[in-house]
XYZ file of C-alpha atoms in Angstrom:
549
model
C -19.155 57.245 -6.472
C -18.493 53.746 -4.983
C -16.232 51.318 -6.738
C -16.119 48.382 -5.029
C -13.317 45.412 -6.044
C -14.341 41.977 -5.927
C -11.803 39.012 -5.732
C -11.939 35.256 -5.065
C -11.036 31.754 -6.330
C -12.793 31.087 -9.481
C -14.444 27.916 -7.915
C -15.809 29.835 -4.679
C -19.465 30.172 -3.960
C -19.606 32.896 -1.828
C -17.736 34.756 -4.310
C -20.486 33.656 -6.540
C -23.277 35.260 -4.025
C -20.971 38.390 -3.827
C -20.582 38.881 -7.311
C -24.446 38.683 -8.245
C -25.369 40.480 -5.407
C -22.761 43.321 -6.512
C -24.344 43.063 -10.126
C -27.519 43.690 -8.896
C -26.361 47.170 -7.331
C -24.577 47.865 -10.457
C -27.331 47.549 -11.954
C -29.834 49.616 -10.307
C -27.511 52.336 -8.450
C -25.923 54.930 -11.135
C -23.416 55.606 -8.948
C -21.957 52.325 -8.028
C -19.119 50.443 -9.821
C -17.708 46.891 -8.913
C -14.691 45.365 -10.942
C -13.950 41.494 -10.389
C -10.720 39.654 -10.343
C -10.466 35.972 -10.394
C -7.776 33.440 -9.994
C -7.308 29.827 -10.092
C -7.616 27.887 -7.014
C -3.801 26.963 -7.317
C -2.563 30.447 -6.900
C -5.088 31.744 -5.180
C -3.590 31.601 -1.256
C -0.155 33.163 -2.921
C -1.827 35.870 -5.067
C -3.756 37.362 -1.579
C -0.701 37.024 0.448
C 0.683 39.529 -1.599
C -1.915 41.834 -2.043
C -2.511 42.006 1.551
C 1.552 42.468 2.318
C 1.096 45.209 -0.603
C -1.978 47.364 1.306
C -0.852 45.934 5.078
C -4.159 44.063 5.300
C -5.204 41.129 7.520
C -7.380 38.745 5.274
C -7.338 34.581 4.771
C -10.376 33.710 3.288
C -12.077 34.235 -0.742
C -13.775 36.468 -1.573
C -11.571 39.405 -0.661
C -13.424 43.012 -1.056
C -12.173 46.378 -0.969
C -13.215 49.858 -2.112
C -11.453 52.459 -3.890
C -10.515 55.232 -2.882
C -8.572 56.786 -5.855
C -10.798 59.954 -6.197
C -9.900 60.525 -3.363
C -5.815 60.507 -3.317
C -5.766 57.130 -0.847
C -5.312 53.945 -0.833
C -7.973 51.030 -0.911
C -10.058 50.463 2.150
C -10.386 46.910 3.392
C -14.440 46.032 3.188
C -13.664 42.104 4.184
C -15.669 38.986 2.850
C -18.882 38.395 1.939
C -20.124 38.768 5.099
C -18.983 42.016 5.370
C -19.890 43.162 2.212
C -23.543 41.687 2.508
C -23.935 43.798 5.926
C -22.757 47.121 3.789
C -25.016 46.473 0.989
C -27.881 45.617 3.659
C -26.948 48.833 6.104
C -26.326 51.849 3.126
C -28.670 50.649 0.211
C -31.463 48.037 2.011
C -30.156 45.418 -0.430
C -29.503 41.747 0.382
C -28.927 37.981 -0.894
C -31.642 35.594 -1.151
C -29.629 32.821 -3.577
C -29.809 29.508 -2.476
C -26.443 27.135 -1.392
C -27.478 24.966 -5.018
C -27.383 27.745 -7.409
C -24.396 29.523 -5.364
C -22.251 26.377 -6.135
C -23.601 26.269 -9.752
C -22.606 29.307 -10.483
C -18.835 28.746 -8.842
C -18.531 25.886 -10.972
C -19.457 28.005 -14.000
C -16.731 30.915 -13.186
C -14.187 28.111 -12.769
C -14.474 27.437 -16.212
C -14.850 30.900 -17.219
C -11.581 31.357 -15.792
C -9.982 28.752 -17.151
C -10.995 29.461 -20.910
C -9.861 32.669 -20.390
C -6.789 31.781 -19.328
C -6.152 29.748 -22.209
C -7.442 32.361 -24.790
C -5.423 34.905 -23.059
C -2.276 32.398 -23.842
C -3.451 31.861 -27.091
C -3.343 35.876 -27.841
C 0.279 36.159 -26.075
C 1.144 33.520 -28.454
C 0.304 35.133 -31.779
C 2.054 38.333 -30.353
C 5.770 36.473 -29.092
C 8.300 37.818 -30.556
C 10.251 36.493 -33.302
C 13.847 35.239 -32.069
C 16.300 36.512 -34.741
C 19.985 35.266 -33.931
C 22.734 37.159 -36.237
C 26.149 35.261 -35.886
C 29.146 37.725 -36.438
C 27.151 40.244 -35.481
C 30.052 42.991 -34.719
C 31.051 42.494 -38.498
C 30.170 45.544 -40.571
C 26.938 43.776 -42.090
C 25.932 42.867 -38.259
C 25.954 46.447 -38.020
C 23.600 47.477 -40.841
C 21.201 44.478 -40.504
C 19.530 45.789 -37.210
C 18.084 48.556 -38.509
C 16.954 46.919 -41.281
C 15.192 44.080 -39.173
C 13.710 46.276 -37.083
C 11.961 48.515 -39.866
C 8.936 45.980 -40.046
C 9.486 45.896 -44.360
C 11.260 42.473 -43.675
C 8.722 40.607 -41.561
C 6.464 42.550 -41.739
C 4.594 46.172 -39.798
C 3.341 44.117 -36.802
C 5.975 41.169 -36.147
C 7.450 42.129 -33.382
C 11.253 40.606 -32.835
C 14.134 40.000 -30.473
C 17.381 40.158 -31.745
C 20.578 38.322 -30.351
C 23.983 39.172 -31.297
C 26.307 35.918 -31.300
C 29.935 36.460 -31.613
C 33.542 35.244 -30.182
C 33.709 37.085 -26.358
C 36.369 39.392 -27.328
C 33.433 41.358 -29.343
C 30.957 41.144 -26.431
C 32.098 45.347 -25.399
C 31.300 46.012 -28.914
C 28.123 44.177 -29.226
C 27.353 45.940 -26.130
C 27.226 49.461 -27.587
C 25.036 47.447 -30.421
C 22.236 46.743 -27.717
C 22.345 50.320 -26.681
C 22.117 51.910 -30.373
C 19.617 49.538 -31.412
C 17.555 50.195 -28.381
C 18.041 53.445 -29.219
C 16.247 53.415 -32.338
C 12.706 53.349 -30.322
C 11.654 50.626 -33.054
C 7.671 49.486 -31.608
C 8.889 46.120 -33.156
C 11.997 45.491 -31.421
C 11.143 43.716 -28.117
C 14.537 42.766 -26.820
C 18.103 42.314 -27.916
C 20.411 40.688 -26.201
C 24.424 39.268 -26.783
C 25.250 35.705 -26.695
C 29.270 34.724 -26.535
C 29.210 31.274 -25.469
C 28.382 28.587 -27.907
C 26.508 26.174 -26.315
C 24.082 28.603 -25.772
C 23.768 29.694 -29.330
C 20.639 29.572 -31.287
C 18.042 29.421 -28.576
C 14.427 28.866 -29.462
C 15.903 30.846 -32.755
C 13.503 31.211 -35.918
C 15.110 32.892 -37.510
C 19.191 32.726 -38.276
C 21.639 34.782 -40.121
C 25.039 33.396 -40.771
C 28.067 36.362 -41.524
C 31.424 35.876 -42.404
C 33.052 33.950 -39.437
C 35.971 35.048 -38.379
C 39.124 32.817 -38.250
C 40.577 32.544 -34.251
C 42.567 29.766 -35.352
C 46.279 29.440 -37.475
C 45.639 29.036 -41.241
C 48.642 27.500 -42.884
C 46.938 26.336 -46.382
C 43.881 27.050 -47.993
C 43.062 23.228 -47.150
C 43.405 23.462 -43.578
C 40.800 26.853 -43.699
C 37.954 24.849 -45.747
C 38.497 21.880 -43.182
C 38.345 24.704 -40.708
C 34.893 26.005 -41.888
C 33.233 22.381 -42.187
C 34.114 22.112 -38.292
C 32.211 25.060 -37.087
C 29.481 24.231 -40.036
C 29.429 20.943 -37.907
C 29.211 22.446 -34.368
C 26.622 25.134 -35.927
C 24.460 22.135 -37.561
C 24.656 20.417 -34.522
C 23.580 23.249 -32.066
C 20.731 24.340 -34.387
C 19.050 21.587 -34.371
C 19.341 21.041 -31.291
C 18.468 24.591 -29.956
C 16.763 25.864 -32.671
C 12.750 26.229 -33.627
C 12.017 23.188 -35.897
C 10.821 25.390 -38.296
C 13.920 28.184 -38.461
C 15.160 29.610 -41.550
C 18.862 29.772 -42.211
C 20.179 31.936 -44.407
C 24.114 32.088 -45.397
C 25.422 35.147 -46.844
C 28.940 37.257 -46.523
C 31.939 37.301 -49.026
C 33.447 34.135 -48.652
C 32.436 30.321 -49.384
C 29.271 30.994 -48.968
C 27.897 28.570 -51.366
C 30.319 25.946 -49.521
C 29.011 27.132 -45.692
C 25.753 26.740 -46.620
C 26.329 23.049 -48.142
C 27.918 21.840 -45.324
C 25.094 23.014 -42.600
C 22.669 20.828 -44.774
C 25.139 18.371 -43.812
C 25.166 18.687 -40.354
C 21.890 19.904 -39.764
C 19.602 17.461 -41.920
C 16.183 18.010 -40.297
C 16.332 21.602 -41.184
C 18.205 21.691 -44.570
C 15.356 22.323 -46.436
C 15.168 25.903 -44.291
C 18.990 26.829 -45.836
C 19.442 29.005 -48.201
C 22.784 31.660 -49.650
C 22.315 35.016 -50.569
C 23.078 35.459 -53.994
C 21.251 39.003 -54.371
C 24.247 40.760 -53.692
C 25.968 40.027 -56.904
C 22.702 40.640 -58.512
C 22.955 43.940 -57.519
C 26.164 44.780 -58.631
C 25.094 43.630 -62.008
C 21.898 45.530 -62.148
C 24.317 48.869 -61.332
C 26.351 48.371 -63.686
C 23.829 47.908 -66.293
C 21.737 50.887 -65.375
C 25.220 53.283 -65.532
C 25.581 51.933 -68.817
C 21.766 52.482 -70.095
C 22.016 55.228 -67.929
C 18.746 54.435 -65.559
C 17.982 53.391 -62.452
C 19.487 49.948 -60.980
C 15.924 49.052 -59.866
C 14.234 49.456 -63.258
C 16.273 46.588 -64.328
C 14.769 42.979 -63.557
C 15.381 39.681 -64.037
C 19.260 39.101 -63.890
C 19.975 35.703 -62.901
C 23.352 34.836 -61.107
C 24.735 31.109 -62.045
C 26.952 28.998 -59.906
C 29.473 30.258 -57.039
C 28.356 33.353 -55.613
C 31.630 34.151 -53.477
C 33.649 32.673 -56.340
C 33.234 31.439 -60.590
C 29.536 32.464 -61.113
C 27.694 33.432 -64.518
C 26.355 36.540 -64.734
C 22.710 35.992 -67.201
C 21.330 38.603 -69.021
C 19.134 36.297 -71.097
C 16.370 37.421 -69.494
C 16.839 40.497 -68.194
C 14.496 43.336 -68.789
C 14.888 47.470 -68.702
C 11.570 49.251 -67.175
C 11.291 52.865 -67.355
C 14.197 53.713 -69.756
C 14.363 57.009 -71.508
C 14.608 56.546 -75.287
C 12.284 57.083 -78.301
C 9.679 54.400 -77.012
C 7.851 54.572 -74.055
C 5.028 53.072 -72.562
C 2.894 52.143 -69.356
C 4.724 51.404 -66.130
C 4.665 48.044 -66.432
C 6.652 47.940 -70.265
C 9.658 46.662 -70.408
C 12.286 45.686 -73.586
C 15.114 43.378 -73.271
C 18.459 44.734 -71.857
C 20.429 42.964 -74.359
C 18.263 44.776 -77.060
C 19.539 48.220 -76.050
C 22.807 47.140 -75.739
C 24.383 47.445 -79.000
C 27.928 46.944 -77.967
C 28.045 42.871 -77.304
C 31.871 43.283 -77.039
C 31.399 45.785 -73.728
C 28.759 43.108 -72.155
C 31.460 39.992 -73.155
C 34.231 41.803 -71.471
C 34.234 45.598 -70.217
C 31.138 44.352 -67.885
C 32.737 41.325 -67.031
C 35.675 42.609 -66.120
C 33.795 45.997 -63.807
C 32.242 43.747 -61.576
C 35.372 41.512 -60.688
C 37.513 44.908 -60.512
C 34.315 45.783 -57.705
C 35.528 43.342 -55.582
C 39.202 43.011 -56.476
C 39.580 46.622 -55.678
C 37.569 46.739 -52.446
C 34.705 49.252 -53.312
C 32.302 46.592 -52.123
C 33.631 45.624 -49.021
C 31.381 47.307 -46.823
C 28.419 45.608 -44.704
C 25.411 48.339 -46.297
C 25.072 45.630 -49.501
C 25.364 42.729 -47.486
C 22.825 43.059 -44.907
C 20.212 44.612 -47.858
C 20.701 41.991 -49.607
C 19.669 39.483 -46.552
C 17.418 41.727 -45.946
C 15.736 41.785 -49.549
C 16.043 38.278 -49.209
C 14.219 37.044 -45.936
C 11.627 39.421 -47.139
C 10.608 37.713 -50.070
C 10.728 34.540 -48.441
C 8.257 35.631 -45.550
C 6.296 37.763 -48.294
C 7.108 36.503 -51.626
C 9.187 38.149 -54.372
C 7.389 40.409 -57.108
C 5.258 38.872 -58.998
C 6.737 38.073 -62.557
C 10.389 38.829 -61.666
C 13.137 35.867 -60.966
C 15.441 35.796 -58.024
C 18.784 34.294 -58.097
C 19.063 32.152 -54.763
C 21.764 29.679 -53.554
C 20.093 26.524 -53.097
C 20.945 22.548 -52.836
C 20.831 21.135 -56.398
C 18.782 18.447 -57.430
C 19.928 17.685 -61.054
C 17.834 21.063 -62.003
C 19.744 22.476 -65.706
C 22.400 19.785 -65.989
C 23.787 20.892 -62.388
C 25.659 18.394 -60.996
C 24.017 17.054 -57.738
C 24.613 17.931 -53.910
C 26.411 21.368 -54.158
C 24.712 24.767 -53.717
C 24.766 26.466 -56.621
C 22.692 29.604 -57.385
C 19.711 29.404 -60.056
C 17.001 31.046 -60.652
C 13.590 30.437 -57.898
C 10.344 32.465 -56.627
C 9.214 33.087 -53.282
C 5.537 32.561 -52.633
C 3.662 31.379 -49.715
C 6.503 30.707 -47.442
C 9.074 29.019 -49.340
C 10.532 29.310 -52.850
C 10.792 27.262 -56.228
C 13.584 26.701 -58.490
C 12.008 28.133 -61.709
C 12.724 25.103 -64.183
C 10.238 26.121 -66.791
C 12.471 29.234 -68.022
C 13.306 28.611 -71.616
C 16.713 29.445 -73.380
C 18.315 29.048 -69.779
C 21.006 26.715 -71.593
C 24.606 27.139 -70.083
C 27.271 25.459 -72.244
C 29.269 22.732 -70.612
C 32.380 24.923 -70.610
C 31.107 27.388 -68.486
C 29.120 24.579 -66.345
C 32.283 23.007 -65.744
C 34.197 26.319 -64.729
C 31.161 26.521 -62.210
C 31.239 23.069 -60.730
C 34.719 22.358 -60.331
C 35.266 24.952 -57.294
C 32.475 23.949 -55.885
C 32.887 20.258 -55.586
C 36.411 20.442 -54.900
C 35.614 22.718 -51.510
C 33.287 20.322 -50.610
C 35.937 17.359 -51.030
C 38.390 18.834 -49.620
C 36.064 20.444 -46.394
C 34.814 17.075 -45.442
C 38.466 15.182 -45.314
C 39.775 14.276 -48.613
C 43.378 13.943 -48.675
C 43.642 16.043 -52.073
C 44.796 19.834 -52.805
C 42.635 22.392 -54.322
C 43.459 23.120 -57.560
C 41.089 26.220 -59.150
C 39.607 25.997 -62.240
C 41.810 27.940 -65.174
C 40.194 28.638 -68.204
C 42.269 28.087 -71.256
C 43.140 31.574 -71.785
C 44.216 31.469 -67.970
C 46.627 28.163 -68.257
C 49.496 29.670 -69.740
C 49.207 32.961 -67.721
C 49.365 30.921 -64.279
C 52.286 28.249 -66.205
C 54.083 31.580 -66.890
C 53.882 33.486 -63.611
C 54.731 29.797 -61.646
C 58.213 29.908 -63.970
C 59.089 33.093 -63.306
C 58.931 32.935 -59.636
C 60.415 29.401 -58.912
C 63.184 29.391 -60.676
C 64.237 25.449 -58.716
C 63.420 23.902 -55.439
C 65.575 26.433 -53.598
C 62.591 28.735 -53.917
C 60.617 26.468 -51.840
C 62.951 25.393 -49.340
C 62.976 29.091 -48.503
C 59.226 29.226 -48.500
C 59.569 26.398 -45.905
C 61.583 27.662 -43.921
C 59.712 31.579 -43.930
C 56.765 29.516 -42.618
C 58.198 27.522 -39.989
C 59.686 30.628 -38.216
C 55.663 31.825 -38.105
C 54.426 28.931 -36.082
C 52.989 30.303 -33.185
C 51.822 33.354 -34.073
C 49.234 34.440 -36.339
C 50.958 35.908 -39.561
C 49.875 33.240 -42.064
C 46.248 33.218 -40.904
C 46.074 36.767 -41.517
C 47.722 36.783 -44.750
C 45.425 34.208 -45.568
C 41.670 35.822 -44.117
C 43.281 38.841 -46.331
C 43.300 36.508 -49.234
C 39.564 35.037 -48.496
C 38.222 38.552 -47.735
C 39.226 40.324 -50.964
C 37.282 38.000 -53.469
C 36.980 38.707 -57.313
C 33.315 38.572 -57.753
C 33.052 37.152 -61.302
C 35.904 35.430 -61.480
C 37.857 33.039 -58.674
C 38.981 33.648 -54.779
C 42.384 35.445 -55.044
C 44.566 32.301 -54.508
C 47.569 33.919 -56.911
C 48.659 34.690 -52.946
C 49.387 31.330 -52.149
C 51.475 29.779 -54.757
C 55.141 29.375 -53.405
C 56.308 33.000 -54.606
C 58.711 35.745 -53.199
C 55.835 37.901 -52.124
C 54.374 35.715 -49.964
C 57.476 35.485 -48.126
C 58.027 38.819 -47.961
C 54.480 39.705 -46.953
C 55.158 36.958 -44.160
C 58.117 38.898 -43.124
C 57.037 42.606 -43.383
C 53.666 41.214 -40.865
C 56.109 39.433 -38.269
C 58.479 42.035 -38.508
C 55.423 44.479 -37.333
C 54.424 42.580 -34.648
C 57.647 42.346 -33.145
C 58.687 46.315 -32.853
C 54.664 46.568 -31.252
C 56.468 44.232 -28.577
């Protein structure tokens, strides 16, 4: 079998004449095959040079024609240009070409137009399959590690969406990030095009389609809650500016973690106004915890409980609303088809359990550190992204932190968790839900901290005062009296703190206090009053560091 390769400039008339002759031979000779290659005139010379260097040929004009000898285990055999191919056809097959010059020029022009069209079509196809650029900040955290297999599984963005991951973190985490890259590649996921590491802030979010923001580590020294909040504002300003500069215009930003999720979201919206509509906060983690506690009470699976609504501050004061919650597939005297459900509150006859033990259990789960791992956070982020791209289950409500526009009587301008649905690549607040009124007392409790956090973070000269209920105020006052007998205590703390300037003891203690937040109440700010525990913790930390040095 004879297999010839004909290559030339797309607008070359001699390539057109050789092509027509080759088509005739292939049509009339059963053992004659051709393979055609056209190149744009602008790149022809460079392409020809590379082919000749690779095969050690000498040829300078268009077309170039060679015979493949792969069936004999050898390299291609150069035949030459159009004249050499015409002589070969006349000698071996008794065939010649009678194409006129005018016809040669017409076909050459048609070849150039066809080549240009094919290139454009190929580029459009490549655009369709170009990878989705996904960035994960603080990627070395447990949540970041657990996110990787979820994102590349195909369940989040779709079974046919190829993604490229970029793991973004501080410079000191680079070695660990390299290990994560290797593990991600070892997954051998057909949907993972590439994994990269970024530790240079100015390069962050380049061409990002999706940005996942996890809890950021506190690198600088922090001496008060107010300092910490203002530090979050500085970081969010930097991230917001980088996203507007480097990311895609349609970038989707999802904020997760265990500390100040609502605050970080509202700050990002402020500092990245052009993409503010595409910045949301994850609340499904808290929703999942509530469903699990209810499922244990009802002796069913957490996935069988739907429509639990989380209102308020995701990582602080929030309200778990069970008025719309329903349970499916619950084993009881009444059974029905898979779509049959019953109200959760109708199945829990002990209302005191709902008011007390249910709330206390949720608070204890986080306060004791039982949910400090990254599995729940990663799963919640992955599920929220899945809903964002493919829609939430029909008829179900989803809790999501979004910017309030006054819905449900919520003050405008704060990020607040509320019920939404996802469809057609976006989300909508379910303002038409009935029986969703929230009492003024509960609303004040949820919004007070959010408003203060925002004001302090943006530089207002004020001290953060966590909202306390009427029952908590006497307890707070009693605690303060017991630990602050007179002004000497305050001066003693001031002396202890001043000794710590220059190391990270205060920063570590504050970071620890932020890490262990109470889910159904508020962050554990009791470590910040002027008390003996705070002093002793600081001294212990300084002593341990001095021993190691």
